[in-house]
Short mmCIF file of C-alpha atoms in Angstrom, two decimals:
data_model
loop_
_atom_site.label_atom_id
_atom_site.label_comp_id
_atom_site.label_asym_id
_atom_site.label_seq_id
_atom_site.Cartn_x
_atom_site.Cartn_y
_atom_site.Cartn_z
CA UNK A 1 0.00 0.00 0.00
CA UNK A 2 1.49 3.33 -0.99
CA UNK A 3 1.53 6.32 1.31
CA UNK A 4 1.66 9.55 -0.61
CA UNK A 5 0.60 13.14 -0.16
CA UNK A 6 -2.60 15.00 -0.96
CA UNK A 7 -2.62 18.79 -0.76
CA UNK A 8 -6.18 20.08 -0.59
CA UNK A 9 -5.52 23.30 -2.42
CA UNK A 10 -6.67 24.11 -5.96
CA UNK A 11 -5.69 21.72 -8.76
CA UNK A 12 -3.28 20.08 -9.75
CA UNK A 13 -4.81 17.61 -7.31
CA UNK A 14 -3.38 14.76 -5.24
CA UNK A 15 0.30 14.03 -4.84
CA UNK A 16 2.23 10.99 -3.88
CA UNK A 17 5.72 9.68 -3.30
CA UNK A 18 7.15 8.28 -6.55
CA UNK A 19 8.25 5.01 -4.94
CA UNK A 20 4.76 4.09 -3.72
CA UNK A 21 5.90 3.04 -0.28
CA UNK A 22 5.50 3.77 3.40
CA UNK A 23 9.18 2.91 3.79
CA UNK A 24 10.15 5.70 1.41
CA UNK A 25 8.40 8.13 3.71
CA UNK A 26 9.77 6.72 6.92
CA UNK A 27 13.38 6.57 5.81
CA UNK A 28 13.55 10.32 5.27
CA UNK A 29 13.51 10.92 8.99
CA UNK A 30 10.70 13.40 8.46
CA UNK A 31 8.09 11.91 6.33
CA UNK A 32 8.55 11.99 2.62
CA UNK A 33 11.92 12.54 0.97
CA UNK A 34 12.09 9.87 -1.70
CA UNK A 35 15.86 9.47 -1.68
CA UNK A 36 16.36 10.01 2.03
CA UNK A 37 17.58 13.57 1.40
CA UNK A 38 16.68 14.96 4.81
CA UNK A 39 17.88 12.17 7.08
CA UNK A 40 21.06 11.71 5.05
CA UNK A 41 22.10 15.32 4.58
CA UNK A 42 21.01 16.69 7.93
CA UNK A 43 21.76 13.82 10.30
CA UNK A 44 23.63 11.15 8.37
CA UNK A 45 21.38 8.32 9.58
CA UNK A 46 19.98 5.38 7.64
CA UNK A 47 16.75 3.35 8.00
CA UNK A 48 16.46 -0.28 6.99
CA UNK A 49 13.19 -2.17 7.26
CA UNK A 50 13.30 -5.34 9.37
CA UNK A 51 10.33 -7.54 8.39
CA UNK A 52 11.91 -10.31 10.48
CA UNK A 53 11.18 -8.35 13.68
CA UNK A 54 7.54 -8.78 14.74
CA UNK A 55 5.65 -5.71 15.94
CA UNK A 56 2.56 -5.55 18.14
CA UNK A 57 0.21 -5.36 15.11
CA UNK A 58 0.51 -6.32 11.42
CA UNK A 59 0.05 -2.67 10.42
CA UNK A 60 3.15 -1.62 12.36
CA UNK A 61 6.43 -1.78 10.45
CA UNK A 62 9.83 -2.05 12.13
CA UNK A 63 12.94 -0.23 10.92
CA UNK A 64 16.47 -0.50 12.23
CA UNK A 65 18.17 2.88 12.45
CA UNK A 66 21.88 3.16 11.73
CA UNK A 67 23.90 6.07 13.03
CA UNK A 68 26.17 8.46 11.14
CA UNK A 69 29.15 6.14 11.77
CA UNK A 70 27.21 3.15 10.40
CA UNK A 71 26.65 1.57 13.81
CA UNK A 72 23.22 0.67 15.27
CA UNK A 73 21.28 3.55 16.82
CA UNK A 74 17.87 2.10 17.67
CA UNK A 75 14.56 0.90 16.27
CA UNK A 76 11.75 2.92 14.72
CA UNK A 77 8.20 1.58 14.38
CA UNK A 78 5.75 3.23 11.99
CA UNK A 79 2.07 2.60 12.72
CA UNK A 80 0.31 4.93 10.31
CA UNK A 81 -3.15 3.54 9.53
CA UNK A 82 -6.37 3.85 11.49
CA UNK A 83 -8.15 0.73 12.77
CA UNK A 84 -11.07 0.03 15.12
CA UNK A 85 -8.85 -0.88 18.09
CA UNK A 86 -6.71 2.27 17.84
CA UNK A 87 -7.45 5.54 19.59
CA UNK A 88 -7.67 8.68 17.49
CA UNK A 89 -5.01 11.32 16.97
CA UNK A 90 -1.27 11.08 16.44
CA UNK A 91 1.49 10.49 18.95
CA UNK A 92 4.98 9.18 19.58
CA UNK A 93 5.95 6.71 22.31
CA UNK A 94 9.33 5.56 23.53
CA UNK A 95 8.78 1.84 24.06
CA UNK A 96 12.37 1.54 25.31
CA UNK A 97 14.21 4.70 26.43
CA UNK A 98 17.90 5.11 25.72
CA UNK A 99 20.04 4.70 28.83
CA UNK A 100 23.75 4.34 29.48
CA UNK A 101 22.91 3.03 32.97
CA UNK A 102 21.11 -0.02 31.59
CA UNK A 103 22.83 -0.14 28.21
CA UNK A 104 19.58 0.21 26.27
CA UNK A 105 19.14 1.65 22.79
CA UNK A 106 15.92 3.53 22.01
CA UNK A 107 12.83 1.94 20.48
CA UNK A 108 10.27 4.54 19.38
CA UNK A 109 6.92 4.32 17.63
CA UNK A 110 5.08 6.95 15.60
CA UNK A 111 1.31 6.58 15.45
CA UNK A 112 -0.97 8.30 12.95
CA UNK A 113 -4.56 7.61 11.92
CA UNK A 114 -4.45 7.73 8.13
CA UNK A 115 -7.39 6.21 6.28
CA UNK A 116 -6.49 3.35 3.97
CA UNK A 117 -7.12 3.75 0.27
CA UNK A 118 -9.19 1.20 -1.65
CA UNK A 119 -7.31 -1.89 -2.78
CA UNK A 120 -4.88 -1.11 -5.58
CA UNK A 121 -4.86 2.64 -4.91
CA UNK A 122 -2.09 4.63 -3.17
CA UNK A 123 -2.92 6.04 0.24
CA UNK A 124 -2.74 9.83 0.02
CA UNK A 125 -2.18 12.34 2.82
CA UNK A 126 -3.73 15.75 3.30
CA UNK A 127 -1.46 18.70 4.01
CA UNK A 128 -2.34 18.50 7.71
CA UNK A 129 -1.44 14.81 7.77
CA UNK A 130 1.91 15.53 6.15
CA UNK A 131 2.58 18.17 8.79
CA UNK A 132 1.64 15.69 11.50
CA UNK A 133 3.98 13.08 10.00
CA UNK A 134 6.88 15.53 10.12
CA UNK A 135 5.91 16.62 13.64
CA UNK A 136 5.73 13.14 15.12
CA UNK A 137 8.99 12.19 13.47
CA UNK A 138 10.54 15.14 15.26
CA UNK A 139 9.58 13.42 18.52
CA UNK A 140 11.08 10.19 17.18
CA UNK A 141 14.38 11.92 16.40
CA UNK A 142 14.43 13.43 19.89
CA UNK A 143 14.09 9.89 21.26
CA UNK A 144 16.56 8.25 18.87
CA UNK A 145 19.30 10.85 19.41
CA UNK A 146 19.16 10.71 23.21
CA UNK A 147 22.54 10.30 24.94
CA UNK A 148 21.87 10.27 28.68
CA UNK A 149 22.80 8.10 31.64
CA UNK A 150 19.43 7.78 33.38
CA UNK A 151 16.34 6.67 31.42
CA UNK A 152 14.23 9.17 33.37
CA UNK A 153 15.82 11.94 31.30
CA UNK A 154 15.91 10.22 27.90
CA UNK A 155 14.65 11.86 24.73
CA UNK A 156 11.33 13.62 25.13
CA UNK A 157 11.34 13.28 28.92
CA UNK A 158 11.79 17.01 29.28
CA UNK A 159 9.63 19.77 30.82
CA UNK A 160 6.15 20.20 29.34
CA UNK A 161 6.99 23.59 27.84
CA UNK A 162 9.99 22.15 25.97
CA UNK A 163 8.76 18.81 24.65
CA UNK A 164 6.95 20.13 21.56
CA UNK A 165 9.80 22.41 20.52
CA UNK A 166 12.03 19.91 18.61
CA UNK A 167 9.04 18.34 16.86
CA UNK A 168 7.78 21.76 15.76
CA UNK A 169 11.23 22.56 14.35
CA UNK A 170 11.04 19.39 12.27
CA UNK A 171 7.89 20.71 10.56
CA UNK A 172 9.95 23.38 8.76
CA UNK A 173 11.30 20.77 6.35
CA UNK A 174 7.84 19.93 5.02
CA UNK A 175 7.87 22.81 2.51
CA UNK A 176 11.64 23.26 2.34
CA UNK A 177 12.36 23.40 -1.42
CA UNK A 178 14.95 20.61 -1.56
CA UNK A 179 12.82 18.26 0.56
CA UNK A 180 9.55 19.17 -1.13
CA UNK A 181 11.03 18.41 -4.54
CA UNK A 182 11.73 14.85 -3.38
CA UNK A 183 8.17 13.92 -2.51
CA UNK A 184 5.53 16.40 -3.74
CA UNK A 185 4.61 14.99 -7.12
CA UNK A 186 1.26 14.43 -8.80
CA UNK A 187 0.07 10.92 -8.05
CA UNK A 188 -0.79 10.24 -11.69
CA UNK A 189 1.46 12.41 -13.84
CA UNK A 190 4.56 12.64 -11.65
CA UNK A 191 4.63 16.42 -12.14
CA UNK A 192 6.15 18.41 -9.25
CA UNK A 193 3.95 20.64 -7.12
CA UNK A 194 3.90 24.06 -8.82
CA UNK A 195 5.75 26.80 -6.97
CA UNK A 196 2.62 28.95 -7.18
CA UNK A 197 0.76 26.45 -4.99
CA UNK A 198 3.68 26.31 -2.53
CA UNK A 199 3.73 30.11 -2.30
CA UNK A 200 0.00 30.17 -1.59
CA UNK A 201 0.29 27.47 1.06
CA UNK A 202 3.03 29.45 2.79
CA UNK A 203 1.11 32.72 2.54
CA UNK A 204 -1.98 31.05 4.04
CA UNK A 205 0.03 30.23 7.17
CA UNK A 206 -0.52 33.82 8.35
CA UNK A 207 -4.27 33.85 7.78
CA UNK A 208 -6.27 34.88 10.88
CA UNK A 209 -3.19 34.71 13.13
CA UNK A 210 -4.21 37.82 15.07
CA UNK A 211 -7.45 36.15 16.15
CA UNK A 212 -5.80 32.79 16.78
CA UNK A 213 -3.02 34.30 18.88
CA UNK A 214 -5.40 36.41 20.96
CA UNK A 215 -7.85 33.59 21.70
CA UNK A 216 -4.99 31.29 22.64
CA UNK A 217 -3.32 33.83 24.94
CA UNK A 218 -6.67 34.57 26.58
CA UNK A 219 -7.07 30.88 27.42
CA UNK A 220 -3.48 30.73 28.66
CA UNK A 221 -3.94 33.71 30.95
CA UNK A 222 -7.23 32.29 32.23
CA UNK A 223 -5.41 29.04 33.05
CA UNK A 224 -2.79 30.96 35.03
CA UNK A 225 -5.47 33.00 36.79
CA UNK A 226 -7.10 29.84 38.14
CA UNK A 227 -3.89 28.09 39.08
CA UNK A 228 -2.34 31.00 40.96
CA UNK A 229 -5.24 31.12 43.41
CA UNK A 230 -4.70 29.90 46.93
CA UNK A 231 -7.02 27.19 48.24
CA UNK A 232 -8.92 29.82 50.20
CA UNK A 233 -9.24 32.15 47.19
CA UNK A 234 -10.48 29.34 44.97
CA UNK A 235 -13.09 28.31 47.54
CA UNK A 236 -14.35 31.89 47.63
CA UNK A 237 -15.13 31.96 43.88
CA UNK A 238 -18.89 31.57 43.55
CA UNK A 239 -19.42 33.05 40.09
CA UNK A 240 -17.18 31.45 37.47
CA UNK A 241 -18.20 33.80 34.65
CA UNK A 242 -17.51 36.86 36.79
CA UNK A 243 -14.08 35.47 37.73
CA UNK A 244 -13.29 34.87 34.06
CA UNK A 245 -14.36 38.37 33.05
CA UNK A 246 -12.24 39.97 35.79
CA UNK A 247 -9.21 37.81 34.97
CA UNK A 248 -9.35 38.63 31.26
CA UNK A 249 -9.83 42.32 31.97
CA UNK A 250 -6.81 42.40 34.28
CA UNK A 251 -4.71 40.64 31.65
CA UNK A 252 -5.76 43.07 28.92
CA UNK A 253 -7.33 40.42 26.69
CA UNK A 254 -11.03 41.09 27.31
CA UNK A 255 -11.83 41.48 23.61
CA UNK A 256 -15.60 41.10 23.03
CA UNK A 257 -15.32 39.46 19.60
CA UNK A 258 -12.35 37.24 20.49
CA UNK A 259 -13.35 34.99 23.40
CA UNK A 260 -10.84 32.62 24.99
CA UNK A 261 -10.27 29.44 23.02
CA UNK A 262 -11.57 27.53 26.04
CA UNK A 263 -13.86 28.69 28.82
CA UNK A 264 -13.52 27.37 32.36
CA UNK A 265 -16.47 24.97 32.20
CA UNK A 266 -14.93 22.96 29.35
CA UNK A 267 -11.21 23.69 29.68
CA UNK A 268 -10.31 19.99 29.93
CA UNK A 269 -6.60 20.60 29.27
CA UNK A 270 -6.07 22.31 32.61
CA UNK A 271 -8.55 20.48 34.83
CA UNK A 272 -8.37 16.85 33.70
CA UNK A 273 -4.93 16.20 35.18
CA UNK A 274 -1.67 17.75 36.28
CA UNK A 275 0.05 17.71 32.88
CA UNK A 276 -1.28 21.06 31.66
CA UNK A 277 -2.35 22.69 34.93
CA UNK A 278 -0.85 26.19 34.65
CA UNK A 279 0.86 24.83 31.55
CA UNK A 280 -1.37 25.69 28.61
CA UNK A 281 1.14 28.42 27.70
CA UNK A 282 3.64 25.70 26.76
CA UNK A 283 2.41 25.42 23.17
CA UNK A 284 3.26 28.99 22.27
CA UNK A 285 6.48 29.00 24.30
CA UNK A 286 7.62 25.94 22.35
CA UNK A 287 6.81 27.87 19.18
CA UNK A 288 8.95 30.81 20.35
CA UNK A 289 11.90 28.41 20.61
CA UNK A 290 10.94 26.73 17.34
CA UNK A 291 10.71 29.98 15.35
CA UNK A 292 14.01 31.23 16.78
CA UNK A 293 15.70 27.96 15.79
CA UNK A 294 14.20 27.97 12.30
CA UNK A 295 15.59 31.49 11.85
CA UNK A 296 19.02 30.10 12.73
CA UNK A 297 18.62 27.22 10.28
CA UNK A 298 17.57 29.60 7.52
CA UNK A 299 20.39 32.06 8.21
CA UNK A 300 22.97 29.26 8.22
CA UNK A 301 21.89 27.67 4.95
CA UNK A 302 19.27 25.13 5.96
CA UNK A 303 19.85 21.52 4.97
CA UNK A 304 23.47 21.18 6.05
CA UNK A 305 25.04 18.33 7.99
CA UNK A 306 26.93 20.71 10.31
CA UNK A 307 23.64 22.27 11.40
CA UNK A 308 22.05 18.86 11.95
CA UNK A 309 25.00 17.76 14.08
CA UNK A 310 24.86 20.98 16.11
CA UNK A 311 21.13 20.63 16.78
CA UNK A 312 21.44 16.92 17.51
CA UNK A 313 24.50 16.97 19.78
CA UNK A 314 23.88 20.34 21.38
CA UNK A 315 20.19 19.93 22.14
CA UNK A 316 18.38 16.71 21.13
CA UNK A 317 20.96 14.41 22.73
CA UNK A 318 20.61 16.12 26.12
CA UNK A 319 17.02 15.10 26.79
CA UNK A 320 16.06 16.19 30.29
CA UNK A 321 19.52 15.65 31.76
CA UNK A 322 20.13 19.40 32.12
CA UNK A 323 18.02 22.52 32.56
CA UNK A 324 16.22 22.99 29.25
CA UNK A 325 16.86 26.72 28.96
CA UNK A 326 20.52 26.28 29.81
CA UNK A 327 20.69 23.70 27.02
CA UNK A 328 18.95 26.13 24.66
CA UNK A 329 21.29 29.01 25.54
CA UNK A 330 24.34 26.81 25.02
CA UNK A 331 22.97 25.68 21.64
CA UNK A 332 21.78 29.10 20.40
CA UNK A 333 24.35 31.26 22.15
CA UNK A 334 21.70 33.48 23.74
CA UNK A 335 18.15 33.58 25.10
CA UNK A 336 15.35 33.01 22.57
CA UNK A 337 13.89 36.03 20.82
CA UNK A 338 10.14 36.52 20.35
CA UNK A 339 10.50 38.45 17.08
CA UNK A 340 10.88 35.35 14.84
CA UNK A 341 7.50 34.06 16.06
CA UNK A 342 5.81 37.44 15.56
CA UNK A 343 7.30 37.63 12.07
CA UNK A 344 6.13 34.09 11.26
CA UNK A 345 2.60 34.95 12.36
CA UNK A 346 2.56 38.23 10.44
CA UNK A 347 2.16 40.26 13.64
CA UNK A 348 5.12 42.56 12.96
CA UNK A 349 6.24 44.14 9.73
CA UNK A 350 9.22 42.58 7.99
CA UNK A 351 11.69 45.00 6.35
#
């Protein structure tokens, strides 16, 4: 069964990988470079399918990952198709964390929920599914490149406001010209995706960002307002809507036509467990780090092995073994700047 790409823009229509294979997507290290351009040029790693290694389900495919020196690095499992017994969404799991203490190499799985095509047809991906494929593989790389002593700190076992950062950086390669040219072809004619369509896709990234940023920040500030209350203050709140209104007004985000993305009564992220309590801000903070890093990649020439090695050894390999912001400062040479994110979202003018 092929796994290709479908961009739901105007014609030319659906796209697919020329080699008609899931393996061709997986071996890129990011989701679609036909000749392994990204994983080879940026990180120097190689994927080899191991059909002799059984996975937990027939849909899951096992790949051995070889490091830049040719030695074994770990195992990657791709489980891309939806099925009745599988929960929805997309996620990455470290089945075995890397650890020098126990001498274990990482085993990581990427899960998506792509619908299968009819028999004899290639399975095509929407633009959002392609982005998700790149994103989840960013988590896989974080896991595979871990070099820590204790498994508690391996790979993505980092603070909540840091974990999405490396995977968001990996999304930049989706429309990077050299990578795009290796996978974005018409599924019937083999023609490359026209640059006009690429330009429009990139321009659309800034659509409605003022609204989206404001509604998100309003929800973030509401989260912090609730979780900075003392027990006594929380018990004294008898009117939830009045508390919300006062909190948003104090924060300067009481915009009548831009309500918070989530209101208290259904803000499951922050009340269903400890993971995102006072932590909803983490999504945009990860994007601050991501945008700042993508600026660095762009300034330094993009798809270069030296940059991949710097990002891998200076940041991904550290996992949670050191303070995340100290790791970032050592990698970037300074604190992150917010301007790259504002520029990306079209919220500041670009000279």
